[in-house]
PDB file of C-alpha atoms in Angstrom:
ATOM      1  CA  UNK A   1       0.000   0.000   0.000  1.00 68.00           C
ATOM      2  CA  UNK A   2       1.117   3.241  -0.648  1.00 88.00           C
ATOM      3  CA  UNK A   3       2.174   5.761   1.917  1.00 91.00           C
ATOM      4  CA  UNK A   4      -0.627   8.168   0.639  1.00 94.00           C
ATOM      5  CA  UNK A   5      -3.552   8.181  -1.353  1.00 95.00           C
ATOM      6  CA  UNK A   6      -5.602  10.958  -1.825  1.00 96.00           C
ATOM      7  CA  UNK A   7      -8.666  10.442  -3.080  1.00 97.00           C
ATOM      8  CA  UNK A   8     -10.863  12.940  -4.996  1.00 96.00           C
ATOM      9  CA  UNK A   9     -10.008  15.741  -2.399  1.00 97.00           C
ATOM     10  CA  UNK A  10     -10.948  18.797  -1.797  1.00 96.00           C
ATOM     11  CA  UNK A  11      -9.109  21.484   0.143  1.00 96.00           C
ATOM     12  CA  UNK A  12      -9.441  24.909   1.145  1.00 94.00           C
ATOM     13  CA  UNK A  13     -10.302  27.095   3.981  1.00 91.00           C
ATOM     14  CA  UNK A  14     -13.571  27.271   6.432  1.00 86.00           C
ATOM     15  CA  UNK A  15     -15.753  25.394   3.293  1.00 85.00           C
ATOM     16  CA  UNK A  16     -14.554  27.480   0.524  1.00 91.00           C
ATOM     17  CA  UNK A  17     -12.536  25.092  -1.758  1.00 92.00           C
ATOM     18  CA  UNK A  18      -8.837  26.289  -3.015  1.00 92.00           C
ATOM     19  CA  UNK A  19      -8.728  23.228  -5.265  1.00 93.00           C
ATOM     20  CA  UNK A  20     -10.164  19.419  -5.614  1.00 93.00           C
ATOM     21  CA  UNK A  21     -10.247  16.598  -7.632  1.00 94.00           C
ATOM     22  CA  UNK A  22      -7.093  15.959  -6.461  1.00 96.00           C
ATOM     23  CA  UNK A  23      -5.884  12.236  -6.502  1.00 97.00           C
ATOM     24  CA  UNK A  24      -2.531  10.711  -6.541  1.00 96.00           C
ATOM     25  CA  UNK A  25      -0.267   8.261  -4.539  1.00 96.00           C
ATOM     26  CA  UNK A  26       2.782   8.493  -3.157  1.00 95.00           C
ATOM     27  CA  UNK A  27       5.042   5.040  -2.344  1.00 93.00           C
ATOM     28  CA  UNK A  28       7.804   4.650  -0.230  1.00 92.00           C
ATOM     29  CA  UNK A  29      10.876   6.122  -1.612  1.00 95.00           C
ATOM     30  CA  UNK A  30       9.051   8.221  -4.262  1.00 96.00           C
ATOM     31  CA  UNK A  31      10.156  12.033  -5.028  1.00 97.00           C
ATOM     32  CA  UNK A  32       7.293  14.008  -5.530  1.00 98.00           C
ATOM     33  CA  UNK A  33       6.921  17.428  -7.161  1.00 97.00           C
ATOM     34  CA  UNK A  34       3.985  19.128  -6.647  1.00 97.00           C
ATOM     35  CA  UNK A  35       3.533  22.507  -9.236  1.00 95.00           C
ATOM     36  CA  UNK A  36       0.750  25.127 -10.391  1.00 92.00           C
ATOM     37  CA  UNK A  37      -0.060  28.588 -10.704  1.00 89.00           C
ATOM     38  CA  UNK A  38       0.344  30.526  -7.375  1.00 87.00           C
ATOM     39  CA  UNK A  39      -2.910  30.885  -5.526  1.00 88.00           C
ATOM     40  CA  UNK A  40      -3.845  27.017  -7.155  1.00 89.00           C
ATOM     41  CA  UNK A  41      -3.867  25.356  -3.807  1.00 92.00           C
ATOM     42  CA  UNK A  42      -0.324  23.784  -3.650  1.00 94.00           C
ATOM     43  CA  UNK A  43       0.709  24.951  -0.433  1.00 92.00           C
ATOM     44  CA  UNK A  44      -2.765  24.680   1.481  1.00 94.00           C
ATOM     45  CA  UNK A  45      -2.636  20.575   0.046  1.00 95.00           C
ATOM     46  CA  UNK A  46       0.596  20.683   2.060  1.00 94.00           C
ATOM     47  CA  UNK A  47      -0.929  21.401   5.006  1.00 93.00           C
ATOM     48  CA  UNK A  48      -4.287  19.190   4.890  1.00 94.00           C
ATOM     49  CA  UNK A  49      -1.938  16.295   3.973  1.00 92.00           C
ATOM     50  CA  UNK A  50       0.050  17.347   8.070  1.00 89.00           C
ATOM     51  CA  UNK A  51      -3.633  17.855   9.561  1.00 89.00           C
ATOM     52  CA  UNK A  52      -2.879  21.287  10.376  1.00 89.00           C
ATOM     53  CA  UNK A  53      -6.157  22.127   8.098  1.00 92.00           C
ATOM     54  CA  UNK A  54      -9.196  19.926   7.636  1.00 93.00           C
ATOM     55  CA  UNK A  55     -10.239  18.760   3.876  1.00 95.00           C
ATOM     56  CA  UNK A  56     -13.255  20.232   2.519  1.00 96.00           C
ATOM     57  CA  UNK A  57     -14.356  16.074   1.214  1.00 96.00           C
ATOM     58  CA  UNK A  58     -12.660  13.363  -0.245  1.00 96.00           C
ATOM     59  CA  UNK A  59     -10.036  11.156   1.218  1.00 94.00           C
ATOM     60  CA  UNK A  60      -6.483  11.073   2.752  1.00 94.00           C
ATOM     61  CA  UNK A  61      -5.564   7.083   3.093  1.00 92.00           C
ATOM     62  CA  UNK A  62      -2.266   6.731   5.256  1.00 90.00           C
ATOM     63  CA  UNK A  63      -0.337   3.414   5.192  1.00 88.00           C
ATOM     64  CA  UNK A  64       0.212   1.560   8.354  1.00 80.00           C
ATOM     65  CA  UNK A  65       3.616   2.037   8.058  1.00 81.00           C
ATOM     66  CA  UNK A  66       3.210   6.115   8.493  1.00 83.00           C
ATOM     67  CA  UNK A  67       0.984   8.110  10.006  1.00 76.00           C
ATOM     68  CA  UNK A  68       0.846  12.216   9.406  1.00 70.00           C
ATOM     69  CA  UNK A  69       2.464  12.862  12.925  1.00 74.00           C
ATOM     70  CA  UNK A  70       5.236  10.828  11.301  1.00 79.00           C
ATOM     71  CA  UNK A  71       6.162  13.530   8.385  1.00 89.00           C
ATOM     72  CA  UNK A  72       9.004  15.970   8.760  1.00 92.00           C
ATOM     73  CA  UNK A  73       7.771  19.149   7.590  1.00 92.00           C
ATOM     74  CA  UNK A  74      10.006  22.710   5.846  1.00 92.00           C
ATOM     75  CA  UNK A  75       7.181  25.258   5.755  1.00 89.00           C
ATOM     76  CA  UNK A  76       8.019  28.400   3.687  1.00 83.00           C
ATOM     77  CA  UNK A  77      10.019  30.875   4.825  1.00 74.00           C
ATOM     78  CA  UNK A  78       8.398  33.969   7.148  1.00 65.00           C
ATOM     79  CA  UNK A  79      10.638  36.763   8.574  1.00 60.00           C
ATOM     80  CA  UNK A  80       9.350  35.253  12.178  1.00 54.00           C
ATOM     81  CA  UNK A  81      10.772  32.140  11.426  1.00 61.00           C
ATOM     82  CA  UNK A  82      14.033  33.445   9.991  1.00 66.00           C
ATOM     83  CA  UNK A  83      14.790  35.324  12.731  1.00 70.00           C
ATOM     84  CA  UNK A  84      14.201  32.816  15.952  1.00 75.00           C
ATOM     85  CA  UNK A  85      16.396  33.284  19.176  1.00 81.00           C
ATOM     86  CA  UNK A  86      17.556  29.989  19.711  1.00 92.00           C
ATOM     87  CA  UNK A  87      20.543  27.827  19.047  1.00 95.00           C
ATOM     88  CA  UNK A  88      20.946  25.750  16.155  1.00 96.00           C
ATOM     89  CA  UNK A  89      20.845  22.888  18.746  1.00 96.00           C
ATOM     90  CA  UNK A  90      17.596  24.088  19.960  1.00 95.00           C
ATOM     91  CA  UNK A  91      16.331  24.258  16.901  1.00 94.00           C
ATOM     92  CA  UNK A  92      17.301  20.566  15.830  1.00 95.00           C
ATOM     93  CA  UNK A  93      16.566  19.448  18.980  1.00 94.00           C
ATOM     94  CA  UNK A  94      12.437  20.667  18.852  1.00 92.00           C
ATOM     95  CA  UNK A  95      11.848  18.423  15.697  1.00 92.00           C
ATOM     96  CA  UNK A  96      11.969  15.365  17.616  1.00 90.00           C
ATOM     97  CA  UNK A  97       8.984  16.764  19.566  1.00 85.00           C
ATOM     98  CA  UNK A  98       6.821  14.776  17.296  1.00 74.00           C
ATOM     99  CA  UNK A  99       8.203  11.592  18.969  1.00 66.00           C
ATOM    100  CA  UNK A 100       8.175  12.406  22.135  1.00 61.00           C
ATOM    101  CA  UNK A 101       4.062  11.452  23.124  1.00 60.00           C
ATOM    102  CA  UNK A 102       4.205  14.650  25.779  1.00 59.00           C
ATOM    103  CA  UNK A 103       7.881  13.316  27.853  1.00 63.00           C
ATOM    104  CA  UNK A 104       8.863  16.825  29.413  1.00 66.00           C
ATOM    105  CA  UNK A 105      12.885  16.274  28.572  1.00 79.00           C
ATOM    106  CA  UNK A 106      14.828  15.288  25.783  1.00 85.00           C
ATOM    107  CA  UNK A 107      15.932  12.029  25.858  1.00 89.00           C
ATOM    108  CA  UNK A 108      19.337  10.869  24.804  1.00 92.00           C
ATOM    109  CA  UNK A 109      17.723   9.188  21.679  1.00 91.00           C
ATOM    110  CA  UNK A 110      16.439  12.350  20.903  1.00 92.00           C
ATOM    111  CA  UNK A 111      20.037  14.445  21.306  1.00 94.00           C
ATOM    112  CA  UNK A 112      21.380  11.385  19.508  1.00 96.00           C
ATOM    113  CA  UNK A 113      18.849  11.577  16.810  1.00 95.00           C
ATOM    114  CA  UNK A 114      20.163  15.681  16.301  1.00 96.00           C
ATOM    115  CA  UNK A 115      23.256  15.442  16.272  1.00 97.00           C
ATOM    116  CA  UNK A 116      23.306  12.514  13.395  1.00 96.00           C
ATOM    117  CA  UNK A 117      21.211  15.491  11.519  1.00 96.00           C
ATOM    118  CA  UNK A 118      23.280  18.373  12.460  1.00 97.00           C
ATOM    119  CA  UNK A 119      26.615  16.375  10.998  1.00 96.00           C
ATOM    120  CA  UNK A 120      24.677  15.052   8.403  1.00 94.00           C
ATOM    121  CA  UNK A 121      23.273  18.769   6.932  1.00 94.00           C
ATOM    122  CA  UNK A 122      27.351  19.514   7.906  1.00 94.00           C
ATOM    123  CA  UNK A 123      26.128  22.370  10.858  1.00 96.00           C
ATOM    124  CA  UNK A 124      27.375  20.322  13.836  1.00 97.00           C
ATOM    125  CA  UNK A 125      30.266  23.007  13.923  1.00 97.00           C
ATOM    126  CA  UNK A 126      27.463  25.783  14.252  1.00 97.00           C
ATOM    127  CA  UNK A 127      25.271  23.988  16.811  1.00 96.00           C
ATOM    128  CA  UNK A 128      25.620  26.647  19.582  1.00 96.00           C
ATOM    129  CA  UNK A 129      25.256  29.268  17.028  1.00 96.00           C
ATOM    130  CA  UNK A 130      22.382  31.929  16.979  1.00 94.00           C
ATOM    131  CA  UNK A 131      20.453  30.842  14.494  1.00 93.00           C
ATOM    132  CA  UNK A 132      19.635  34.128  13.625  1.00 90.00           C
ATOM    133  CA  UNK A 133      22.701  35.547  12.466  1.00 92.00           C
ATOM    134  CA  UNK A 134      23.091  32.407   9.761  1.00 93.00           C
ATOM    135  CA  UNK A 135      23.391  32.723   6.338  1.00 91.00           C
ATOM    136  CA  UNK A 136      20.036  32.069   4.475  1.00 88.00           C
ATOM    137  CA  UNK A 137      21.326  28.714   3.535  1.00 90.00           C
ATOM    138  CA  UNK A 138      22.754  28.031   6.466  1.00 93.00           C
ATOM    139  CA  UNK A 139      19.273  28.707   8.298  1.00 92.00           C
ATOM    140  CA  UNK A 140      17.821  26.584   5.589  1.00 91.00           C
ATOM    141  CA  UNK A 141      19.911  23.334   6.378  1.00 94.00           C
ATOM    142  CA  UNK A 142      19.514  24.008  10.118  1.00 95.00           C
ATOM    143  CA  UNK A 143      15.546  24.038   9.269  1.00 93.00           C
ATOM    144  CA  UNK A 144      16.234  20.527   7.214  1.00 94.00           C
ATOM    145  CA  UNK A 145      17.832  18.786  10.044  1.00 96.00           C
ATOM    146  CA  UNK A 146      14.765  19.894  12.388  1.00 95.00           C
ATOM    147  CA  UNK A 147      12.426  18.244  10.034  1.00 94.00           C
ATOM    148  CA  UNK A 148      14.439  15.187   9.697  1.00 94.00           C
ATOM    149  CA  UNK A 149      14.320  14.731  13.262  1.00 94.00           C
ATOM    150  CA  UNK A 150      11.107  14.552  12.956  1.00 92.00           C
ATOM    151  CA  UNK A 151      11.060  11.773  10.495  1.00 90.00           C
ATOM    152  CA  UNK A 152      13.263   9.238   8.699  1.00 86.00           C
ATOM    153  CA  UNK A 153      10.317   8.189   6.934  1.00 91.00           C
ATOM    154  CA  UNK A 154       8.879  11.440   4.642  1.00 94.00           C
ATOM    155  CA  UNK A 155       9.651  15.041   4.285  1.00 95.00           C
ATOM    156  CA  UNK A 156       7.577  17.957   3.139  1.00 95.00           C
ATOM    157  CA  UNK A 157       9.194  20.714   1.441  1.00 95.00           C
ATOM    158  CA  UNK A 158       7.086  24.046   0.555  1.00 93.00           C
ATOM    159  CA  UNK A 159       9.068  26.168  -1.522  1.00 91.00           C
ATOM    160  CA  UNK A 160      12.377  25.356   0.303  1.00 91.00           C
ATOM    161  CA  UNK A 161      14.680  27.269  -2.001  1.00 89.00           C
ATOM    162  CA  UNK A 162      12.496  30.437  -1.614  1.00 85.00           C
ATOM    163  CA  UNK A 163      14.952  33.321  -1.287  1.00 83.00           C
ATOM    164  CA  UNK A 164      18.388  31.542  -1.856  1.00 87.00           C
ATOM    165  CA  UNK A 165      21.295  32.154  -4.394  1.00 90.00           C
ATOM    166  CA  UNK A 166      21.793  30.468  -7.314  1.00 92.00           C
ATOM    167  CA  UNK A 167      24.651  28.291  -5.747  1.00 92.00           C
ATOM    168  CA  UNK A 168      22.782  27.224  -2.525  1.00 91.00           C
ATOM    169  CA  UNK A 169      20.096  26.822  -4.325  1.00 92.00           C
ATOM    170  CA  UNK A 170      22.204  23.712  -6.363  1.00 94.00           C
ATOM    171  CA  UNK A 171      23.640  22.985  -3.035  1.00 93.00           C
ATOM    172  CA  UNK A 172      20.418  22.592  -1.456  1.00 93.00           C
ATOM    173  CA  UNK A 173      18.301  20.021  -3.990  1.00 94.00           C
ATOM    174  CA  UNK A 174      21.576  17.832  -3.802  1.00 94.00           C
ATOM    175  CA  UNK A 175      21.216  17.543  -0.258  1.00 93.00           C
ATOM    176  CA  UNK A 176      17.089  16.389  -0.702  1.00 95.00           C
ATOM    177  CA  UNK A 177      18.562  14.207  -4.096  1.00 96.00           C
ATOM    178  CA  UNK A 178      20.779  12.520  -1.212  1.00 95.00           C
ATOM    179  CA  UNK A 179      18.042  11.846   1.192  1.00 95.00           C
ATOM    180  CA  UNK A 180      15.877  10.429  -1.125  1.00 96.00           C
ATOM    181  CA  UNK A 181      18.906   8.126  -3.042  1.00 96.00           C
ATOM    182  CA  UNK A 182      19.072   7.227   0.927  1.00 94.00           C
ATOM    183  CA  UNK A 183      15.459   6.055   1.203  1.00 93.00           C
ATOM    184  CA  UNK A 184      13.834   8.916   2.143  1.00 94.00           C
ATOM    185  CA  UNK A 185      10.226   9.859   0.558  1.00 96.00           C
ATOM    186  CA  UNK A 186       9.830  13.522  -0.791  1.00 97.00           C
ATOM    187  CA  UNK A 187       7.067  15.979  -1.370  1.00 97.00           C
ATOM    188  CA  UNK A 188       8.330  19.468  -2.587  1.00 96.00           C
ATOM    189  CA  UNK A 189       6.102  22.456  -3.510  1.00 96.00           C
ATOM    190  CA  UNK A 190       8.281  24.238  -6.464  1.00 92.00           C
ATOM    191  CA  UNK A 191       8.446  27.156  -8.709  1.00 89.00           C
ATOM    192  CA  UNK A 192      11.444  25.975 -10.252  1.00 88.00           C
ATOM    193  CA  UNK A 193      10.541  24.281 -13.291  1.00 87.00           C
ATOM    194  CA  UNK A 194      14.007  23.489 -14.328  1.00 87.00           C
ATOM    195  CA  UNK A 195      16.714  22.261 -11.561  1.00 90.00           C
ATOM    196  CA  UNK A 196      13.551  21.753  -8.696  1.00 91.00           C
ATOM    197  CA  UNK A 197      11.698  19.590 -10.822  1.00 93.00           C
ATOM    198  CA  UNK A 198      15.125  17.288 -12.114  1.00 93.00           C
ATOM    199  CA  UNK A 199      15.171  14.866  -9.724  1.00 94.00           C
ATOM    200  CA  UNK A 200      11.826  13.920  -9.092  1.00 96.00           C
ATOM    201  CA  UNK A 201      10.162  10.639 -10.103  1.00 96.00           C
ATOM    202  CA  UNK A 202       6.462  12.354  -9.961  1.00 97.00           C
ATOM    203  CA  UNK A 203       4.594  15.109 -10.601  1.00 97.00           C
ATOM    204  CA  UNK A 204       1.612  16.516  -9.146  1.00 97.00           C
ATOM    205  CA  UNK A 205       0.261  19.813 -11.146  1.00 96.00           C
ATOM    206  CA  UNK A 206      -2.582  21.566  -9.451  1.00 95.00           C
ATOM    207  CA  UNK A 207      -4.263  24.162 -11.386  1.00 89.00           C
ATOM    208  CA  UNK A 208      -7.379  26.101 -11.810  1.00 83.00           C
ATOM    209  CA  UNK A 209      -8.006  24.023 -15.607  1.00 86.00           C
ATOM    210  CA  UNK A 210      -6.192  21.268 -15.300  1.00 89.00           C
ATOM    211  CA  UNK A 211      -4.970  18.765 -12.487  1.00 93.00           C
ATOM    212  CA  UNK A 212      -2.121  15.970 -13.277  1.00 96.00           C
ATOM    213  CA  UNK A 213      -0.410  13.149 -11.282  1.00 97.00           C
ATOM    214  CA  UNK A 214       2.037  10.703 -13.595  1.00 97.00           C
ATOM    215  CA  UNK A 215       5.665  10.417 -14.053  1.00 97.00           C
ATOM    216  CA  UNK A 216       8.011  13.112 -15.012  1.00 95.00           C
ATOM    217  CA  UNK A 217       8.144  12.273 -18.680  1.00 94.00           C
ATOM    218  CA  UNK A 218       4.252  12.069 -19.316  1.00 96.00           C
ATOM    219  CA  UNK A 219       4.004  15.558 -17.064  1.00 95.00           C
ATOM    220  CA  UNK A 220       6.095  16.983 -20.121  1.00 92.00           C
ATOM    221  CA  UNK A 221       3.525  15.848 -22.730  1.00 92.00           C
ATOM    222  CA  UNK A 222       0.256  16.392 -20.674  1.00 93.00           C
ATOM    223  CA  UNK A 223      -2.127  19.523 -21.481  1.00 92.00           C
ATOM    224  CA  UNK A 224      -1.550  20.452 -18.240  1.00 92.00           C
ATOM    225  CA  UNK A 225       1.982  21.225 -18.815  1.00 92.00           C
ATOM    226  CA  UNK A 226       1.484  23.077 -22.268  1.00 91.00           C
ATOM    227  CA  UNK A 227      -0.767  24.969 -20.799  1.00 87.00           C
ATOM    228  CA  UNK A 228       1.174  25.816 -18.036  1.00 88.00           C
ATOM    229  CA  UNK A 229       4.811  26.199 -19.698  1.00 83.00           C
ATOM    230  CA  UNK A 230       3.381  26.935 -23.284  1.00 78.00           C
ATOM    231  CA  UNK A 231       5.133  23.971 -24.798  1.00 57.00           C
ATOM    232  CA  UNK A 232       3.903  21.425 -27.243  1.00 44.00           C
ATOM    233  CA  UNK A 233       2.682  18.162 -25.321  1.00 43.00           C
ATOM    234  CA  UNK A 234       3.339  16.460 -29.111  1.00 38.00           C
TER     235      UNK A 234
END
């Protein structure tokens, strides 16, 4: 069974639907990129698939092996967020609040858990650094190892690369091409139609004429992407 299924879903806000007819699967190891017009819904799917907003109708199927407290999330960037007074440690530390089930202290699994994501994002040299006075790609990798504390099993990106240089930018979609070589499943919410989409094995357009889930290659030839990109589906 797959990790997800979404089944002719709906989502928006307080009963007024953002976008539906939205279906699609995503296995275990897949690398999902999920595109569309601003404003088309991509962002608020991101958050009905973490329960953080309710779907309007339809259905959200979880596999036994996951469940949505079980995703590791990278919301997009706010100035609130970029500019937290804590350590990077602290910061790491939080994601693994998740699998906690309300214990008051960190555990040494937990601090164990951080630090193998703080040396693997290559910040454990920065850990008692103020995260606020990181570079933006810096900040971004700390906010990657949070997430992955949260899960070894799926990640949710929204716009991750929002804001970065050119070169981070590259930097940064190796690092998620490593994790998911590694086994790790992806979702990513992307503007980048060139480098962000490269590496994924599935696309997910959502837009106000046309929705699309199927492999890379048939994204290329759908209507969905000529009308999106203006390029010939033949």
């Amino acid at each position: 069974m797959a990790y997800i299924t979404c089944k002719d879903l709906c989502v928006g806000y307080e009963g007024d639907a953002v976008a539906e007819n939205i279906n699609f699967e995503l296995e275990a190891g897949d690398y999902l990129c999920v595109v569309g017009e601003n404003g088309a819904g991509k962002s608020t799917l991101m958050k009905t698939l973490l329960h953080l907003t309710k779907p309007i109708s339809g259905d959200i199927l979880y596999s036994d092996n996951i469940t949505p407290y079980e995703v590791g999330y990278l919301p997009q960037q706010t100035p609130v967020q970029m500019d937290f007074p804590a350590s990077v440690e602290e910061i790491v530390l939080s994601g693994t609040l998740s699998r906690k089930k309300f214990k008051p202290f960190y555990s040494k699994e937990d601090k164990a858990v951080a630090k193998d994501n703080m040396k693997k994002m290559d910040i454990w040299d920065l850990r008692k650094s103020s995260f606020r006075f990181l570079s933006g790609g810096q900040k971004q990798r700390v906010l990657l190892a949070r997430a992955l504390s949260a899960s070894e099993k799926l990640l949710v990106l929204d716009e991750p690369v929002s804001g970065l240089d050119p070169k981070v930018t590259t930097e940064f979609y190796q690092l998620i091409k490593q994790l998911n070589d590694d086994g790790l499943s992806i979702i990513m919410v992307s503007h980048d139609m060139h480098e962000g989409l490269e590496n994924a094995k599935h696309i997910l357009h959502i837009g106000r004429e046309h929705i699309f889930w199927g492999t890379k290659d048939d994204y290329f030839k759908s209507e969905a992407a000529e009308a999106f990109l203006g390029i010939s589906g033949e």
